[in-house]
């Protein structure tokens, strides 16, 4: 199984997750960030930004680290997030997951990132730390 193990890379940034009302405009400085994620639903706008950026938001949850599943991953692959989240849930580690066209990102609170990495490594995941 180790030969088929996925590799995850720990990103250097610490992230903050912001919540805005659905009619909010996205602050222009967001688009200059080196990495960001935006999701909009009928009920809210969520922004994931490097914590070093500050914006006005209705609520913010700070101190998240991100593990990127090294890809690109094909759309035919199944169970990637399910397996990772199951491993971390077994260790009582909550996640915030983000999927993009090419890959997945698993955000974990900074105070639990070492525990998350240990749990994943014990389950044959390769972890790259910068």
JSON list of C-alpha atoms in Angstrom, two decimals:
[
{"chain": "A", "resi": 1, "resn": "UNK", "atom": "CA", "xyz": [0.00, 0.00, 0.00]},
{"chain": "A", "resi": 2, "resn": "UNK", "atom": "CA", "xyz": [2.85, 2.42, 0.70]},
{"chain": "A", "resi": 3, "resn": "UNK", "atom": "CA", "xyz": [3.75, 2.47, -3.00]},
{"chain": "A", "resi": 4, "resn": "UNK", "atom": "CA", "xyz": [0.26, 3.81, -3.78]},
{"chain": "A", "resi": 5, "resn": "UNK", "atom": "CA", "xyz": [0.25, 6.25, -0.87]},
{"chain": "A", "resi": 6, "resn": "UNK", "atom": "CA", "xyz": [-0.73, 9.80, -1.56]},
{"chain": "A", "resi": 7, "resn": "UNK", "atom": "CA", "xyz": [1.57, 12.67, -0.73]},
{"chain": "A", "resi": 8, "resn": "UNK", "atom": "CA", "xyz": [0.39, 15.74, 1.14]},
{"chain": "A", "resi": 9, "resn": "UNK", "atom": "CA", "xyz": [2.33, 18.97, 1.39]},
{"chain": "A", "resi": 10, "resn": "UNK", "atom": "CA", "xyz": [2.06, 21.23, 4.42]},
{"chain": "A", "resi": 11, "resn": "UNK", "atom": "CA", "xyz": [1.70, 24.79, 3.15]},
{"chain": "A", "resi": 12, "resn": "UNK", "atom": "CA", "xyz": [3.77, 27.44, 4.88]},
{"chain": "A", "resi": 13, "resn": "UNK", "atom": "CA", "xyz": [0.88, 29.85, 5.45]},
{"chain": "A", "resi": 14, "resn": "UNK", "atom": "CA", "xyz": [-1.41, 30.02, 8.45]},
{"chain": "A", "resi": 15, "resn": "UNK", "atom": "CA", "xyz": [-4.98, 30.69, 7.29]},
{"chain": "A", "resi": 16, "resn": "UNK", "atom": "CA", "xyz": [-8.07, 32.46, 8.54]},
{"chain": "A", "resi": 17, "resn": "UNK", "atom": "CA", "xyz": [-11.59, 31.49, 7.45]},
{"chain": "A", "resi": 18, "resn": "UNK", "atom": "CA", "xyz": [-13.89, 34.48, 7.06]},
{"chain": "A", "resi": 19, "resn": "UNK", "atom": "CA", "xyz": [-17.67, 34.57, 6.80]},
{"chain": "A", "resi": 20, "resn": "UNK", "atom": "CA", "xyz": [-19.52, 37.38, 5.01]},
{"chain": "A", "resi": 21, "resn": "UNK", "atom": "CA", "xyz": [-23.15, 37.92, 4.12]},
{"chain": "A", "resi": 22, "resn": "UNK", "atom": "CA", "xyz": [-24.17, 36.65, 0.66]},
{"chain": "A", "resi": 23, "resn": "UNK", "atom": "CA", "xyz": [-24.62, 40.18, -0.67]},
{"chain": "A", "resi": 24, "resn": "UNK", "atom": "CA", "xyz": [-21.12, 41.28, 0.35]},
{"chain": "A", "resi": 25, "resn": "UNK", "atom": "CA", "xyz": [-18.58, 42.44, -2.18]},
{"chain": "A", "resi": 26, "resn": "UNK", "atom": "CA", "xyz": [-15.27, 40.60, -2.14]},
{"chain": "A", "resi": 27, "resn": "UNK", "atom": "CA", "xyz": [-12.59, 43.05, -0.97]},
{"chain": "A", "resi": 28, "resn": "UNK", "atom": "CA", "xyz": [-10.23, 43.78, -3.88]},
{"chain": "A", "resi": 29, "resn": "UNK", "atom": "CA", "xyz": [-7.13, 43.03, -1.79]},
{"chain": "A", "resi": 30, "resn": "UNK", "atom": "CA", "xyz": [-8.22, 39.38, -1.64]},
{"chain": "A", "resi": 31, "resn": "UNK", "atom": "CA", "xyz": [-7.37, 38.97, -5.31]},
{"chain": "A", "resi": 32, "resn": "UNK", "atom": "CA", "xyz": [-3.76, 40.06, -4.69]},
{"chain": "A", "resi": 33, "resn": "UNK", "atom": "CA", "xyz": [-3.20, 37.32, -2.10]},
{"chain": "A", "resi": 34, "resn": "UNK", "atom": "CA", "xyz": [-0.75, 34.59, -3.12]},
{"chain": "A", "resi": 35, "resn": "UNK", "atom": "CA", "xyz": [-3.40, 31.96, -2.31]},
{"chain": "A", "resi": 36, "resn": "UNK", "atom": "CA", "xyz": [-7.09, 32.30, -1.48]},
{"chain": "A", "resi": 37, "resn": "UNK", "atom": "CA", "xyz": [-10.35, 30.36, -1.69]},
{"chain": "A", "resi": 38, "resn": "UNK", "atom": "CA", "xyz": [-13.83, 31.82, -2.20]},
{"chain": "A", "resi": 39, "resn": "UNK", "atom": "CA", "xyz": [-17.15, 30.02, -1.83]},
{"chain": "A", "resi": 40, "resn": "UNK", "atom": "CA", "xyz": [-20.56, 31.59, -2.19]},
{"chain": "A", "resi": 41, "resn": "UNK", "atom": "CA", "xyz": [-23.90, 30.02, -1.32]},
{"chain": "A", "resi": 42, "resn": "UNK", "atom": "CA", "xyz": [-27.39, 31.45, -0.98]},
{"chain": "A", "resi": 43, "resn": "UNK", "atom": "CA", "xyz": [-26.64, 32.04, 2.71]},
{"chain": "A", "resi": 44, "resn": "UNK", "atom": "CA", "xyz": [-23.03, 33.17, 2.96]},
{"chain": "A", "resi": 45, "resn": "UNK", "atom": "CA", "xyz": [-19.69, 33.95, 1.40]},
{"chain": "A", "resi": 46, "resn": "UNK", "atom": "CA", "xyz": [-16.68, 32.10, 2.84]},
{"chain": "A", "resi": 47, "resn": "UNK", "atom": "CA", "xyz": [-13.15, 33.31, 2.25]},
{"chain": "A", "resi": 48, "resn": "UNK", "atom": "CA", "xyz": [-10.02, 31.41, 3.20]},
{"chain": "A", "resi": 49, "resn": "UNK", "atom": "CA", "xyz": [-7.04, 33.76, 3.25]},
{"chain": "A", "resi": 50, "resn": "UNK", "atom": "CA", "xyz": [-3.54, 33.87, 4.63]},
{"chain": "A", "resi": 51, "resn": "UNK", "atom": "CA", "xyz": [-3.96, 35.02, 8.20]},
{"chain": "A", "resi": 52, "resn": "UNK", "atom": "CA", "xyz": [-1.53, 37.87, 7.58]},
{"chain": "A", "resi": 53, "resn": "UNK", "atom": "CA", "xyz": [-4.30, 39.54, 5.54]},
{"chain": "A", "resi": 54, "resn": "UNK", "atom": "CA", "xyz": [-6.98, 41.37, 7.46]},
{"chain": "A", "resi": 55, "resn": "UNK", "atom": "CA", "xyz": [-10.40, 42.16, 6.04]},
{"chain": "A", "resi": 56, "resn": "UNK", "atom": "CA", "xyz": [-13.71, 43.23, 7.53]},
{"chain": "A", "resi": 57, "resn": "UNK", "atom": "CA", "xyz": [-15.89, 40.15, 7.94]},
{"chain": "A", "resi": 58, "resn": "UNK", "atom": "CA", "xyz": [-18.89, 39.12, 10.00]},
{"chain": "A", "resi": 59, "resn": "UNK", "atom": "CA", "xyz": [-16.95, 36.32, 11.64]},
{"chain": "A", "resi": 60, "resn": "UNK", "atom": "CA", "xyz": [-13.46, 34.87, 11.42]},
{"chain": "A", "resi": 61, "resn": "UNK", "atom": "CA", "xyz": [-11.88, 31.62, 12.56]},
{"chain": "A", "resi": 62, "resn": "UNK", "atom": "CA", "xyz": [-8.09, 31.90, 12.78]},
{"chain": "A", "resi": 63, "resn": "UNK", "atom": "CA", "xyz": [-5.10, 29.58, 13.12]},
{"chain": "A", "resi": 64, "resn": "UNK", "atom": "CA", "xyz": [-5.67, 26.98, 10.38]},
{"chain": "A", "resi": 65, "resn": "UNK", "atom": "CA", "xyz": [-2.88, 25.12, 8.55]},
{"chain": "A", "resi": 66, "resn": "UNK", "atom": "CA", "xyz": [-3.36, 23.49, 5.16]},
{"chain": "A", "resi": 67, "resn": "UNK", "atom": "CA", "xyz": [-2.28, 20.14, 3.79]},
{"chain": "A", "resi": 68, "resn": "UNK", "atom": "CA", "xyz": [-2.43, 20.01, 0.00]},
{"chain": "A", "resi": 69, "resn": "UNK", "atom": "CA", "xyz": [-2.96, 16.63, -1.62]},
{"chain": "A", "resi": 70, "resn": "UNK", "atom": "CA", "xyz": [-0.19, 16.68, -4.23]},
{"chain": "A", "resi": 71, "resn": "UNK", "atom": "CA", "xyz": [-1.87, 16.32, -7.58]},
{"chain": "A", "resi": 72, "resn": "UNK", "atom": "CA", "xyz": [-3.27, 16.80, -10.02]},
{"chain": "A", "resi": 73, "resn": "UNK", "atom": "CA", "xyz": [-5.93, 14.30, -9.07]},
{"chain": "A", "resi": 74, "resn": "UNK", "atom": "CA", "xyz": [-8.22, 12.85, -11.70]},
{"chain": "A", "resi": 75, "resn": "UNK", "atom": "CA", "xyz": [-11.98, 13.15, -11.30]},
{"chain": "A", "resi": 76, "resn": "UNK", "atom": "CA", "xyz": [-12.25, 9.37, -11.51]},
{"chain": "A", "resi": 77, "resn": "UNK", "atom": "CA", "xyz": [-10.36, 8.96, -8.21]},
{"chain": "A", "resi": 78, "resn": "UNK", "atom": "CA", "xyz": [-12.67, 8.20, -5.31]},
{"chain": "A", "resi": 79, "resn": "UNK", "atom": "CA", "xyz": [-12.49, 8.27, -1.54]},
{"chain": "A", "resi": 80, "resn": "UNK", "atom": "CA", "xyz": [-9.52, 10.60, -1.13]},
{"chain": "A", "resi": 81, "resn": "UNK", "atom": "CA", "xyz": [-11.21, 13.08, 1.21]},
{"chain": "A", "resi": 82, "resn": "UNK", "atom": "CA", "xyz": [-13.24, 10.32, 2.81]},
{"chain": "A", "resi": 83, "resn": "UNK", "atom": "CA", "xyz": [-10.16, 8.36, 3.84]},
{"chain": "A", "resi": 84, "resn": "UNK", "atom": "CA", "xyz": [-8.23, 11.39, 5.07]},
{"chain": "A", "resi": 85, "resn": "UNK", "atom": "CA", "xyz": [-11.19, 12.73, 7.04]},
{"chain": "A", "resi": 86, "resn": "UNK", "atom": "CA", "xyz": [-11.86, 9.28, 8.55]},
{"chain": "A", "resi": 87, "resn": "UNK", "atom": "CA", "xyz": [-8.26, 8.96, 9.72]},
{"chain": "A", "resi": 88, "resn": "UNK", "atom": "CA", "xyz": [-8.35, 12.40, 11.31]},
{"chain": "A", "resi": 89, "resn": "UNK", "atom": "CA", "xyz": [-11.84, 11.93, 12.79]},
{"chain": "A", "resi": 90, "resn": "UNK", "atom": "CA", "xyz": [-10.62, 8.76, 14.51]},
{"chain": "A", "resi": 91, "resn": "UNK", "atom": "CA", "xyz": [-8.10, 11.00, 16.31]},
{"chain": "A", "resi": 92, "resn": "UNK", "atom": "CA", "xyz": [-10.79, 13.64, 17.05]},
{"chain": "A", "resi": 93, "resn": "UNK", "atom": "CA", "xyz": [-9.23, 16.14, 14.63]},
{"chain": "A", "resi": 94, "resn": "UNK", "atom": "CA", "xyz": [-11.74, 18.39, 12.92]},
{"chain": "A", "resi": 95, "resn": "UNK", "atom": "CA", "xyz": [-11.09, 19.53, 9.35]},
{"chain": "A", "resi": 96, "resn": "UNK", "atom": "CA", "xyz": [-12.18, 22.19, 6.88]},
{"chain": "A", "resi": 97, "resn": "UNK", "atom": "CA", "xyz": [-11.92, 20.69, 3.39]},
{"chain": "A", "resi": 98, "resn": "UNK", "atom": "CA", "xyz": [-11.58, 22.53, 0.10]},
{"chain": "A", "resi": 99, "resn": "UNK", "atom": "CA", "xyz": [-11.55, 20.95, -3.35]},
{"chain": "A", "resi": 100, "resn": "UNK", "atom": "CA", "xyz": [-10.29, 22.57, -6.52]},
{"chain": "A", "resi": 101, "resn": "UNK", "atom": "CA", "xyz": [-10.20, 21.34, -10.11]},
{"chain": "A", "resi": 102, "resn": "UNK", "atom": "CA", "xyz": [-6.80, 19.69, -9.61]},
{"chain": "A", "resi": 103, "resn": "UNK", "atom": "CA", "xyz": [-6.61, 18.73, -5.94]},
{"chain": "A", "resi": 104, "resn": "UNK", "atom": "CA", "xyz": [-7.90, 18.86, -2.37]},
{"chain": "A", "resi": 105, "resn": "UNK", "atom": "CA", "xyz": [-6.82, 20.87, 0.65]},
{"chain": "A", "resi": 106, "resn": "UNK", "atom": "CA", "xyz": [-7.40, 19.76, 4.23]},
{"chain": "A", "resi": 107, "resn": "UNK", "atom": "CA", "xyz": [-7.26, 22.55, 6.79]},
{"chain": "A", "resi": 108, "resn": "UNK", "atom": "CA", "xyz": [-6.54, 21.63, 10.40]},
{"chain": "A", "resi": 109, "resn": "UNK", "atom": "CA", "xyz": [-6.26, 23.90, 13.43]},
{"chain": "A", "resi": 110, "resn": "UNK", "atom": "CA", "xyz": [-2.63, 24.86, 13.97]},
{"chain": "A", "resi": 111, "resn": "UNK", "atom": "CA", "xyz": [-2.47, 23.37, 17.48]},
{"chain": "A", "resi": 112, "resn": "UNK", "atom": "CA", "xyz": [-3.44, 19.96, 16.02]},
{"chain": "A", "resi": 113, "resn": "UNK", "atom": "CA", "xyz": [-1.41, 19.93, 12.81]},
{"chain": "A", "resi": 114, "resn": "UNK", "atom": "CA", "xyz": [1.42, 17.78, 14.24]},
{"chain": "A", "resi": 115, "resn": "UNK", "atom": "CA", "xyz": [-1.15, 15.24, 15.52]},
{"chain": "A", "resi": 116, "resn": "UNK", "atom": "CA", "xyz": [-2.82, 15.23, 12.09]},
{"chain": "A", "resi": 117, "resn": "UNK", "atom": "CA", "xyz": [0.50, 14.67, 10.31]},
{"chain": "A", "resi": 118, "resn": "UNK", "atom": "CA", "xyz": [1.39, 11.83, 12.71]},
{"chain": "A", "resi": 119, "resn": "UNK", "atom": "CA", "xyz": [-1.98, 10.15, 12.14]},
{"chain": "A", "resi": 120, "resn": "UNK", "atom": "CA", "xyz": [-1.66, 10.41, 8.37]},
{"chain": "A", "resi": 121, "resn": "UNK", "atom": "CA", "xyz": [1.92, 9.13, 8.37]},
{"chain": "A", "resi": 122, "resn": "UNK", "atom": "CA", "xyz": [0.85, 6.15, 10.47]},
{"chain": "A", "resi": 123, "resn": "UNK", "atom": "CA", "xyz": [-1.63, 5.40, 7.67]},
{"chain": "A", "resi": 124, "resn": "UNK", "atom": "CA", "xyz": [0.96, 5.39, 4.87]},
{"chain": "A", "resi": 125, "resn": "UNK", "atom": "CA", "xyz": [0.61, 9.01, 3.75]},
{"chain": "A", "resi": 126, "resn": "UNK", "atom": "CA", "xyz": [3.77, 10.84, 2.73]},
{"chain": "A", "resi": 127, "resn": "UNK", "atom": "CA", "xyz": [4.02, 14.35, 4.17]},
{"chain": "A", "resi": 128, "resn": "UNK", "atom": "CA", "xyz": [6.24, 17.09, 2.76]},
{"chain": "A", "resi": 129, "resn": "UNK", "atom": "CA", "xyz": [7.07, 19.95, 5.12]},
{"chain": "A", "resi": 130, "resn": "UNK", "atom": "CA", "xyz": [8.67, 23.11, 3.75]}
]
